[in-house]
Amino acid sequence: MTGPERREIEQKWQQRWQDDRIFAVDLAKADHKFYHLNMFPYPSGNLHVGHWYNFAVSDIAARAVRRQDKTVFNPMGFDAFGLPAENAAIKHGLDPAAWTEQNISSMRTQLQSTGASFDWSKEIATCRPDYYRWTQWMFLFMYQHGLTEKREAPVNWCPKDQTILANEQVVGGKCERCGSEVILKKLPQWVFKITDYAERLLKDVDALDWPEKTKTMQRNWIGRSEGAYVEFSLADTPDTRLKVFTTRVDTLYGVTYLVVAPEHSLTPKLTAEGHTEAVEAYVESASHKSELERTELQKQKTGVFSGSYAIHPLTAEKLPIWIADYVLATVGTGAVMGVPAHDERDWEFAKKHDLLIVAVIHPATGEVNANQVVTEPGKLINSAEFSGQTSEEAKQTIVAKLKELGLGQPAVTYRLRDWVVSRQRYWGAPIPIVYCGTCDTVPVPAAELPVLLPTDVDFKPTGESPLARSESFSHTTCPRCGNAARRETDTLDTFVDSSWYFFRFLSPDNTAAFTDQALAKKWLPVDLYIGGAEHSVLHLLYARFFTKVLYDHDLSPVSEPFQKLRHQGTILGPDNQKMSKSKGNVVDPDALVAEHGADVVRSYLAFMGPYNQGGPWHQGGLVGVERFFNRVERLVIESAAASSEVGDSAGRERHSVIKKVTEEIAELRFNTALAALMAWANNLEKRGASREDQEALTSLLNPFAPHLTEELWQHLGHEPYLALAAWPEFDNSLTVEDRVIVVVQINGRLRGSFETQRQQSEAALIRQARQIEAIQHYLTGEPKKTIVVPDKLINFVI
RNA sequence: GCCGGGGUGGUGAAAUUGGUUAUACACGAAAGACUUAAAAUCUUUUGGCCGCAAGGCCGUGCGGGUUCGAGUCCCGCCCCCGGUACCA
């Protein structure tokens, strides 16, 4: 078949699948559910090869499972809020809604052209009012349960996008979207208190069937650390206490100074007379530095003395308090105790600023050395009654003592920070809050949702939300007292939209609730979730958080949304770079499909290499797949089937191929599954295919080449659809050859081999091996040792 | 720096728990068949070196080691990719 011929039959079958709605699932009736989900795409308007890799290749797994006595729900939708639409609006004066819907409709067509077996009857798009109504409802739900609040917070500010980014959205100190250097700024923002769930988000990672790598990343991101809070009274105002967090309370006697972050709320109070100017200048300069600059680049530890002192809780010594930006306000308590002898950062800081260094730990290995920082634990010295204890013991005993004095307690902190969800952007779900002069902050009643996005909006980014400039939107009445009031004009981070969409797919038209509870109970969790590794932290963590919150209030049947997760790799341009328009290395799948057909393109992508690996696009091997399909066609159509099995081993080969392909697809190892089919087809071509062979070959190839195989299936005299026909079965006892080749080694070197019946005794195998002439030549006496691997090899050591 | 993952032919890549002769399956290349010709298809060859051949030697980033046996395990090193960032 030529490419255009393929296109013709592909369009025919796609039309039939669509007309007969064969992939639409009646969720209420279905048995043996299998929720197959791809991370839904942003509707950029153009499908590139990477999309094909995600959606068309993972469809192979969905199609195989569907035929294995499962009802597969494989929905598709669009993560449709976000910056590109707004940028298009700013640049070209387009309406973001219309622009997005147009992209959706062209992407839908393109996605259908892949032959992927999506259930389009459940399509969602997060930018539609019937969806974001429930995103807003989620916000209110969080509000109701005390999991959201407006908080003045130092936030990452992207000067180019004029918006705030969550800490997690800052990549290497730069804006994840545009790459601009991010600066710190203090603004009132709505946050979700994801840190309330830190412990559970951490603990529940263990039981997930996810790549170990991804689980490790989640754990590291949450970053639990165990230690203690220690409180230091100020020398001048003993009522005021400075609280620090430390994981090394065993080094408490080595504290020679304290450091607070420049943004710490006590900084002004701590600044003593005569130091104001220096401190203010320092705080000012620190605000211009990004977190990255402060924490990473800086080898030189800058800082300024505040002029005030704190009292050591156990020795009552006076400790100077410094302001330094290597301490971050958002981490721990925003203040640390300086133990230069036993912490590298403190050591550097103390050396630079001539602060006292007191060693209090004798390292387990080596000697106390005044010129060296010792970070490993050991035995305490110079620590009053605690001297002689190990670090481990002292961590307990010192905290106990502090607790007794009311100056400390054990504590656990997390690296995870609360999730700032406010965005000063137009194209997102408006935050459903009203500010009233009398009633203060009032949530919009759920019945009044959605709070619709206005259309009379000036999009230009000024740092203020575009919605603030819409009179019709910002002016409203208070839902509580009816007086004139003002709406919140920020919109929600798009990660909020995608944190609950897998619930919505189950009942996208539901107007009574965000999802149908009976269906949720039946269909969740997602059985297989497939998406890029770049979402290892953010999206997956947020979705888990949402699911847990809903679970806690009986609105989710599960506390984890994604039972099994797998990543697909990234397809790079031929130049081994990420595909992008500016680099001109984007591979256009439409042209490939026009020339070779969808079956060839999706199968070639599957054949390229391990699915989780991705790699640069090379077109070279594409023709190999095309040739293979032509060979299959010949095997099924042109050559008459051998009337019966050609022999016992032919049947065995078929059974073992069925087994292999079935197992490989289940593990998403599409490349080796296809290789097994190719190798088998090569053999069939030589020996002739039986009717059973032809059917099995067609059937097994179906997930890869769904169109071609429907055609062949029909040719074999079956009714459509192969897409719904039972998956071929195999008899495990027939998947192994009854004869094996056993190799014979002398000292690990291959010297001969013989074919024999499998599963023989060691003695029988050795006897046969010794009959080989070449072996007799080497093996004159008794071997020193004989190793026998049943059915495989014999090694005589002489 | 740290944490993950990886380094196998000209190319994409195979190889249960260490167990055959590493390199399956493809691509590319070379030669041949068919053809007026081309395309398509088919056949053969294709890790390197030496050799007319038989055959031999070397070979999974580099150097050691364990083992009867190592692509697979251990130690040290080099390089590439992803994540992360002074976390107290």
Short mmCIF file of C-alpha atoms in Angstrom, two decimals, chain A residues 13-437:
data_model
loop_
_atom_site.label_atom_id
_atom_site.label_comp_id
_atom_site.label_asym_id
_atom_site.label_seq_id
_atom_site.Cartn_x
_atom_site.Cartn_y
_atom_site.Cartn_z
CA TRP A 13 -11.99 3.64 9.57
CA GLN A 14 -11.70 6.76 11.66
CA GLN A 15 -15.02 7.86 10.31
CA ARG A 16 -16.61 4.52 11.12
CA TRP A 17 -15.22 4.45 14.65
CA GLN A 18 -16.58 7.90 15.16
CA ASP A 19 -19.99 7.17 13.64
CA ASP A 20 -20.40 4.04 15.72
CA ARG A 21 -18.96 5.73 18.80
CA ILE A 22 -17.05 2.58 19.62
CA PHE A 23 -14.69 4.24 22.09
CA ALA A 24 -17.40 6.08 23.99
CA VAL A 25 -17.88 4.44 27.34
CA ASP A 26 -21.07 4.17 29.33
CA LEU A 27 -19.37 4.81 32.63
CA ALA A 28 -22.31 3.73 34.76
CA LYS A 29 -22.69 0.34 33.08
CA ALA A 30 -19.12 -0.66 32.41
CA ASP A 31 -17.52 -3.72 33.98
CA HIS A 32 -13.83 -4.16 34.76
CA LYS A 33 -12.98 -0.54 34.57
CA PHE A 34 -9.64 0.73 33.39
CA TYR A 35 -9.06 4.46 33.56
CA HIS A 36 -6.30 5.21 31.06
CA LEU A 37 -5.25 8.83 31.21
CA ASN A 38 -2.74 10.99 29.41
CA MET A 39 -1.83 14.36 30.90
CA PHE A 40 -4.10 16.63 28.92
CA PRO A 41 -2.40 19.05 26.53
CA TYR A 42 -2.38 22.81 26.30
CA PRO A 43 -4.21 23.71 23.07
CA SER A 44 -1.36 25.43 21.32
CA GLY A 45 -3.21 24.82 18.07
CA ASN A 46 -0.61 22.64 16.49
CA LEU A 47 0.15 19.02 17.10
CA HIS A 48 3.85 18.28 16.94
CA VAL A 49 5.66 14.97 16.92
CA GLY A 50 5.97 15.12 20.71
CA HIS A 51 2.16 15.09 21.02
CA TRP A 52 2.06 12.06 18.77
CA TYR A 53 4.57 10.39 21.01
CA ASN A 54 2.41 11.06 24.07
CA PHE A 55 -0.99 10.31 22.71
CA ALA A 56 -0.67 8.00 19.74
CA VAL A 57 1.97 5.77 21.27
CA SER A 58 0.34 5.46 24.67
CA ASP A 59 -2.85 4.60 22.78
CA ILE A 60 -1.16 1.31 21.92
CA ALA A 61 -1.40 0.35 25.58
CA ALA A 62 -5.00 1.55 25.82
CA ARG A 63 -6.03 -0.45 22.77
CA ALA A 64 -4.39 -3.61 24.03
CA VAL A 65 -5.99 -3.35 27.47
CA ARG A 66 -9.40 -2.66 25.94
CA ARG A 67 -9.25 -6.02 24.22
CA GLN A 68 -8.26 -7.83 27.39
CA ASP A 69 -11.66 -7.91 29.02
CA LYS A 70 -11.45 -4.36 30.35
CA THR A 71 -13.62 -1.36 29.74
CA VAL A 72 -11.09 1.32 28.96
CA PHE A 73 -11.99 4.91 29.59
CA ASN A 74 -9.55 7.03 27.62
CA PRO A 75 -10.78 10.62 27.69
CA MET A 76 -9.21 13.70 26.19
CA GLY A 77 -9.47 17.36 27.01
CA PHE A 78 -7.57 20.60 27.13
CA ASP A 79 -5.70 22.49 29.80
CA ALA A 80 -6.82 25.67 28.17
CA PHE A 81 -6.18 28.60 30.48
CA GLY A 82 -2.76 30.21 30.46
CA LEU A 83 -0.44 32.73 29.03
CA PRO A 84 -0.22 31.93 25.31
CA ALA A 85 -3.84 32.91 24.69
CA GLU A 86 -3.35 36.12 26.61
CA ASN A 87 -0.17 36.88 24.74
CA ALA A 88 -1.99 36.35 21.46
CA ALA A 89 -4.60 38.77 22.71
CA ILE A 90 -1.99 41.35 23.64
CA LYS A 91 -0.03 40.96 20.44
CA HIS A 92 -2.73 40.52 17.83
CA GLY A 93 -5.82 41.86 19.57
CA LEU A 94 -7.55 38.48 19.44
CA ASP A 95 -10.20 37.28 21.83
CA PRO A 96 -8.52 34.67 24.07
CA ALA A 97 -11.67 32.54 24.27
CA ALA A 98 -12.17 32.43 20.52
CA TRP A 99 -8.47 31.91 19.91
CA THR A 100 -8.43 29.00 22.35
CA GLU A 101 -11.59 27.36 21.02
CA GLN A 102 -10.25 27.55 17.51
CA ASN A 103 -7.04 25.88 18.62
CA ILE A 104 -9.02 23.22 20.41
CA SER A 105 -11.01 22.37 17.36
CA SER A 106 -7.97 22.08 15.13
CA MET A 107 -6.14 20.04 17.73
CA ARG A 108 -9.10 17.75 18.15
CA THR A 109 -9.03 17.03 14.43
CA GLN A 110 -5.31 16.41 14.52
CA LEU A 111 -5.59 14.16 17.55
CA GLN A 112 -8.27 12.16 15.80
CA SER A 113 -5.96 11.74 12.84
CA THR A 114 -3.53 9.78 15.01
CA GLY A 115 -6.05 6.97 15.26
CA ALA A 116 -5.99 7.22 19.04
CA SER A 117 -8.99 5.62 20.70
CA PHE A 118 -10.20 8.56 22.73
CA ASP A 119 -13.66 8.90 24.15
CA TRP A 120 -14.44 12.34 22.80
CA SER A 121 -17.90 12.35 24.31
CA LYS A 122 -16.36 13.45 27.61
CA GLU A 123 -14.18 16.26 26.31
CA ILE A 124 -13.43 19.07 28.73
CA ALA A 125 -11.61 22.38 28.46
CA THR A 126 -10.62 24.19 31.62
CA CYS A 127 -11.40 27.61 30.15
CA ARG A 128 -15.09 26.92 29.67
CA PRO A 129 -17.48 28.33 32.28
CA ASP A 130 -19.03 24.93 32.96
CA TYR A 131 -15.55 23.74 33.95
CA TYR A 132 -14.08 26.74 35.74
CA ARG A 133 -17.27 27.11 37.69
CA TRP A 134 -16.04 24.06 39.59
CA THR A 135 -12.46 25.26 39.73
CA GLN A 136 -13.90 28.24 41.57
CA TRP A 137 -15.94 25.88 43.68
CA MET A 138 -12.68 24.12 44.62
CA PHE A 139 -11.28 27.42 45.77
CA LEU A 140 -14.32 28.03 47.96
CA PHE A 141 -14.04 24.51 49.27
CA MET A 142 -10.46 25.16 50.34
CA TYR A 143 -11.59 28.47 51.84
CA GLN A 144 -14.37 26.82 53.78
CA HIS A 145 -11.99 24.31 55.27
CA GLY A 146 -9.37 26.81 56.23
CA LEU A 147 -6.95 25.72 53.57
CA THR A 148 -6.71 29.02 51.80
CA GLU A 149 -6.02 32.48 53.07
CA LYS A 150 -4.79 35.81 51.85
CA ARG A 151 -1.35 36.46 53.11
CA GLU A 152 1.27 39.12 52.66
CA ALA A 153 4.08 37.05 51.33
CA PRO A 154 7.41 37.50 49.68
CA VAL A 155 6.72 36.18 46.25
CA ASN A 156 8.66 35.56 43.10
CA TRP A 157 7.91 38.29 40.68
CA CYS A 158 8.59 37.92 37.00
CA PRO A 159 9.27 41.40 35.63
CA LYS A 160 8.54 40.38 32.05
CA ASP A 161 5.28 38.50 32.53
CA GLN A 162 4.30 40.94 35.27
CA THR A 163 3.04 38.16 37.41
CA ILE A 164 3.77 36.16 40.47
CA LEU A 165 5.13 32.67 40.27
CA ALA A 166 4.88 29.92 42.82
CA ASN A 167 8.25 28.93 44.22
CA GLU A 168 7.84 25.70 42.38
CA GLN A 169 7.44 27.52 39.11
CA VAL A 170 10.77 29.24 39.38
CA VAL A 171 13.34 27.18 37.58
CA GLY A 172 16.93 28.00 38.36
CA GLY A 173 16.01 31.47 39.58
CA LYS A 174 14.28 32.17 36.31
CA CYS A 175 10.70 32.32 35.20
CA GLU A 176 9.65 28.86 34.07
CA ARG A 177 7.68 30.32 31.18
CA CYS A 178 9.78 33.14 29.78
CA GLY A 179 13.19 32.64 31.35
CA SER A 180 13.46 36.12 32.89
CA GLU A 181 15.33 36.58 36.15
CA VAL A 182 12.85 36.43 38.99
CA ILE A 183 12.95 39.03 41.78
CA LEU A 184 11.45 38.93 45.27
CA LYS A 185 8.54 41.14 46.15
CA LYS A 186 6.07 41.31 49.02
CA LEU A 187 2.39 41.26 48.06
CA PRO A 188 -0.89 40.04 49.47
CA GLN A 189 -1.66 36.75 47.80
CA TRP A 190 -4.10 33.91 48.09
CA VAL A 191 -2.32 30.74 49.08
CA PHE A 192 -3.35 27.12 49.43
CA LYS A 193 -1.94 25.62 52.58
CA ILE A 194 -0.44 22.55 50.99
CA THR A 195 2.08 22.41 53.83
CA ASP A 196 -0.73 21.20 56.10
CA TYR A 197 -0.58 18.05 54.02
CA ALA A 198 3.20 17.76 53.83
CA GLU A 199 3.45 14.75 56.09
CA ARG A 200 0.78 12.76 54.28
CA LEU A 201 2.00 13.75 50.86
CA LEU A 202 5.36 12.42 51.91
CA LYS A 203 4.22 9.25 53.60
CA ASP A 204 1.82 8.13 50.89
CA VAL A 205 4.47 8.31 48.18
CA ASP A 206 5.80 4.94 49.30
CA ALA A 207 2.82 2.88 48.20
CA LEU A 208 2.52 4.36 44.71
CA ASP A 209 3.39 2.40 41.58
CA TRP A 210 5.43 5.26 40.15
CA PRO A 211 8.96 5.42 38.79
CA GLU A 212 11.36 5.39 41.75
CA LYS A 213 12.98 8.50 40.35
CA THR A 214 9.74 10.44 40.47
CA LYS A 215 8.99 9.29 43.98
CA THR A 216 12.42 10.42 45.10
CA MET A 217 11.85 13.82 43.56
CA GLN A 218 8.54 14.21 45.37
CA ARG A 219 10.17 13.26 48.67
CA ASN A 220 13.04 15.65 48.16
CA TRP A 221 10.70 18.44 47.21
CA ILE A 222 8.68 18.01 50.37
CA GLY A 223 11.98 17.79 52.22
CA ARG A 224 11.17 16.75 55.75
CA SER A 225 13.76 17.56 58.37
CA GLU A 226 13.66 16.64 61.99
CA GLY A 227 15.13 18.88 64.64
CA ALA A 228 14.12 21.42 67.24
CA TYR A 229 12.97 24.95 67.76
CA VAL A 230 15.23 26.91 70.10
CA GLU A 231 14.20 30.26 71.49
CA PHE A 232 16.69 33.00 72.29
CA SER A 233 15.66 35.94 74.46
CA LEU A 234 16.93 39.33 73.37
CA ALA A 235 19.47 40.91 75.71
CA ASP A 236 17.73 44.28 75.83
CA THR A 237 14.11 43.17 75.68
CA PRO A 238 13.97 39.75 77.37
CA ASP A 239 10.25 39.40 76.55
CA THR A 240 11.02 39.25 72.86
CA ARG A 241 12.28 35.92 71.69
CA LEU A 242 13.95 34.93 68.51
CA LYS A 243 13.00 31.46 67.38
CA VAL A 244 15.33 29.36 65.29
CA PHE A 245 15.05 25.90 63.83
CA THR A 246 18.00 23.54 63.89
CA THR A 247 18.63 19.93 62.99
CA ARG A 248 21.77 20.01 65.09
CA VAL A 249 20.65 20.95 68.55
CA ASP A 250 23.57 18.83 69.79
CA THR A 251 25.82 21.72 68.73
CA LEU A 252 23.96 24.25 70.87
CA TYR A 253 27.02 24.99 73.02
CA GLY A 254 28.89 25.94 69.89
CA VAL A 255 26.54 28.79 69.03
CA THR A 256 28.49 32.03 68.86
CA TYR A 257 26.03 34.27 67.00
CA LEU A 258 22.57 34.30 65.45
CA VAL A 259 21.50 35.22 61.94
CA VAL A 260 18.12 36.44 60.76
CA ALA A 261 16.92 36.88 57.20
CA PRO A 262 16.74 40.48 55.93
CA GLU A 263 12.96 40.16 55.49
CA HIS A 264 12.43 38.72 58.96
CA SER A 265 9.63 40.52 60.78
CA LEU A 266 11.92 41.23 63.74
CA THR A 267 14.67 42.78 61.66
CA PRO A 268 13.63 46.40 62.30
CA LYS A 269 13.21 45.75 65.99
CA LEU A 270 16.58 44.06 66.23
CA THR A 271 18.36 46.94 64.60
CA ALA A 272 20.09 48.93 67.31
CA GLU A 273 20.77 52.62 67.28
CA GLY A 274 23.64 53.54 65.06
CA HIS A 275 23.13 50.51 62.89
CA THR A 276 19.94 51.57 61.15
CA GLU A 277 21.53 52.95 58.07
CA ALA A 278 23.76 49.96 57.45
CA VAL A 279 20.97 47.48 58.06
CA GLU A 280 18.46 49.30 55.86
CA ALA A 281 20.98 49.52 53.05
CA TYR A 282 21.68 45.84 53.38
CA VAL A 283 18.01 44.86 53.43
CA GLU A 284 17.44 47.02 50.38
CA SER A 285 20.25 45.41 48.45
CA ALA A 286 19.12 41.92 49.40
CA SER A 287 15.65 42.56 47.98
CA HIS A 288 17.17 42.99 44.55
CA LYS A 289 18.76 39.62 44.65
CA SER A 290 16.89 36.59 43.55
CA GLU A 291 16.78 33.60 45.78
CA LEU A 292 19.19 31.98 43.39
CA GLU A 293 21.78 34.72 43.72
CA ARG A 294 21.47 34.75 47.45
CA THR A 295 21.72 31.07 47.96
CA GLU A 296 23.69 29.72 45.08
CA LEU A 297 26.13 32.01 43.38
CA GLN A 298 27.35 33.68 46.45
CA LYS A 299 30.52 32.17 47.74
CA GLN A 300 31.10 35.32 49.78
CA LYS A 301 28.72 35.38 52.72
CA THR A 302 27.57 38.95 53.08
CA GLY A 303 25.91 40.24 56.20
CA VAL A 304 25.62 43.12 58.62
CA PHE A 305 25.64 43.31 62.41
CA SER A 306 22.32 44.43 63.83
CA GLY A 307 23.86 45.93 66.93
CA SER A 308 21.78 43.81 69.30
CA TYR A 309 22.40 40.63 71.22
CA ALA A 310 20.54 37.52 72.25
CA ILE A 311 20.98 35.37 75.34
CA HIS A 312 22.09 31.77 75.00
CA PRO A 313 19.34 29.68 76.61
CA LEU A 314 21.75 27.42 78.50
CA THR A 315 24.94 29.42 79.06
CA ALA A 316 23.35 32.88 79.22
CA GLU A 317 26.17 34.19 77.06
CA LYS A 318 25.54 37.25 74.91
CA LEU A 319 25.35 36.35 71.23
CA PRO A 320 25.59 38.99 68.50
CA ILE A 321 22.67 39.00 66.05
CA TRP A 322 23.51 39.42 62.38
CA ILE A 323 21.39 40.08 59.34
CA ALA A 324 22.47 37.98 56.36
CA ASP A 325 20.81 36.94 53.17
CA TYR A 326 22.10 33.41 53.14
CA VAL A 327 19.21 32.87 55.50
CA LEU A 328 15.85 32.85 53.78
CA ALA A 329 12.74 34.22 55.46
CA THR A 330 10.57 31.51 53.95
CA VAL A 331 12.64 28.60 55.20
CA GLY A 332 12.30 27.29 58.73
CA THR A 333 11.72 30.26 61.03
CA GLY A 334 13.77 32.66 58.95
CA ALA A 335 16.48 32.67 61.60
CA VAL A 336 19.33 30.32 62.37
CA MET A 337 21.84 29.80 65.10
CA GLY A 338 25.42 30.23 63.97
CA VAL A 339 27.62 27.26 64.81
CA PRO A 340 30.73 27.95 62.80
CA ALA A 341 32.70 24.99 64.08
CA HIS A 342 30.13 22.51 62.77
CA ASP A 343 28.37 24.03 59.78
CA GLU A 344 30.05 24.98 56.55
CA ARG A 345 27.98 28.05 55.81
CA ASP A 346 28.39 29.31 59.34
CA TRP A 347 32.10 28.57 59.17
CA GLU A 348 32.52 30.70 56.07
CA PHE A 349 30.41 33.46 57.54
CA ALA A 350 32.33 33.49 60.81
CA LYS A 351 35.70 33.51 59.05
CA LYS A 352 34.63 36.42 56.90
CA HIS A 353 33.24 38.50 59.77
CA ASP A 354 35.69 37.47 62.47
CA LEU A 355 33.22 35.73 64.71
CA LEU A 356 34.10 33.37 67.50
CA ILE A 357 34.46 29.67 66.65
CA VAL A 358 33.91 27.15 69.41
CA ALA A 359 34.25 23.42 68.78
CA VAL A 360 31.78 21.29 70.72
CA ILE A 361 31.84 18.04 68.79
CA HIS A 362 34.70 15.59 68.81
CA PRO A 363 34.39 13.79 65.48
CA ALA A 364 33.96 10.03 65.47
CA THR A 365 37.00 9.78 63.22
CA GLY A 366 40.04 12.04 63.55
CA GLU A 367 40.92 14.78 65.99
CA VAL A 368 39.52 18.13 66.93
CA ASN A 369 41.09 20.62 64.57
CA ALA A 370 40.64 24.33 65.10
CA ASN A 371 41.27 25.05 61.43
CA GLN A 372 38.59 22.83 60.09
CA VAL A 373 34.82 22.61 60.13
CA VAL A 374 33.48 19.31 61.43
CA THR A 375 30.02 18.54 60.17
CA GLU A 376 29.83 14.87 61.06
CA PRO A 377 28.32 13.85 64.38
CA GLY A 378 30.51 12.66 67.23
CA LYS A 379 30.91 13.09 70.98
CA LEU A 380 30.11 16.34 72.72
CA ILE A 381 32.86 18.42 74.34
CA ASN A 382 32.74 21.86 75.97
CA SER A 383 29.04 21.29 76.55
CA ALA A 384 28.61 21.41 80.32
CA GLU A 385 26.73 18.40 81.66
CA PHE A 386 26.16 17.11 78.12
CA SER A 387 29.86 16.63 77.41
CA GLY A 388 30.64 13.02 76.66
CA GLN A 389 27.25 12.24 75.17
CA THR A 390 26.98 11.24 71.52
CA SER A 391 25.33 13.60 69.09
CA GLU A 392 22.35 11.27 68.95
CA GLU A 393 21.91 11.23 72.72
CA ALA A 394 22.48 14.96 73.06
CA LYS A 395 19.79 15.73 70.50
CA GLN A 396 17.32 14.14 72.91
CA THR A 397 18.73 15.39 76.20
CA ILE A 398 19.35 18.99 75.18
CA VAL A 399 15.86 19.37 73.72
CA ALA A 400 14.44 17.88 76.90
CA LYS A 401 16.32 20.46 78.93
CA LEU A 402 15.16 23.31 76.68
CA LYS A 403 11.61 22.12 76.94
CA GLU A 404 11.88 22.14 80.72
CA LEU A 405 13.05 25.75 80.55
CA GLY A 406 10.30 26.63 78.10
CA LEU A 407 12.92 27.63 75.57
CA GLY A 408 12.59 24.94 72.97
CA GLN A 409 10.87 21.84 71.70
CA PRO A 410 11.30 19.10 69.15
CA ALA A 411 10.10 20.12 65.69
CA VAL A 412 9.77 18.92 62.16
CA THR A 413 9.97 21.31 59.26
CA TYR A 414 9.48 20.90 55.56
CA ARG A 415 11.10 22.39 52.57
CA LEU A 416 7.70 22.49 50.88
CA ARG A 417 6.12 25.93 50.91
CA ASP A 418 2.53 26.97 50.65
CA TRP A 419 1.17 27.30 47.15
CA VAL A 420 0.54 30.84 45.98
CA VAL A 421 -2.40 30.66 43.58
CA SER A 422 -3.06 34.33 42.79
CA ARG A 423 -2.18 35.47 39.31
CA GLN A 424 -2.44 39.01 37.97
CA ARG A 425 -3.64 37.70 34.66
CA TYR A 426 -6.77 37.69 32.58
CA TRP A 427 -6.93 34.22 31.09
CA GLY A 428 -7.66 32.13 34.15
CA ALA A 429 -10.52 31.36 36.51
CA PRO A 430 -11.48 34.46 38.52
CA ILE A 431 -11.04 33.97 42.25
CA PRO A 432 -14.60 33.95 43.64
CA ILE A 433 -14.15 36.46 46.44
CA VAL A 434 -15.84 39.80 47.08
CA TYR A 435 -14.47 42.60 49.25
CA CYS A 436 -17.16 44.53 51.10
CA GLY A 437 -16.72 47.64 53.22
#
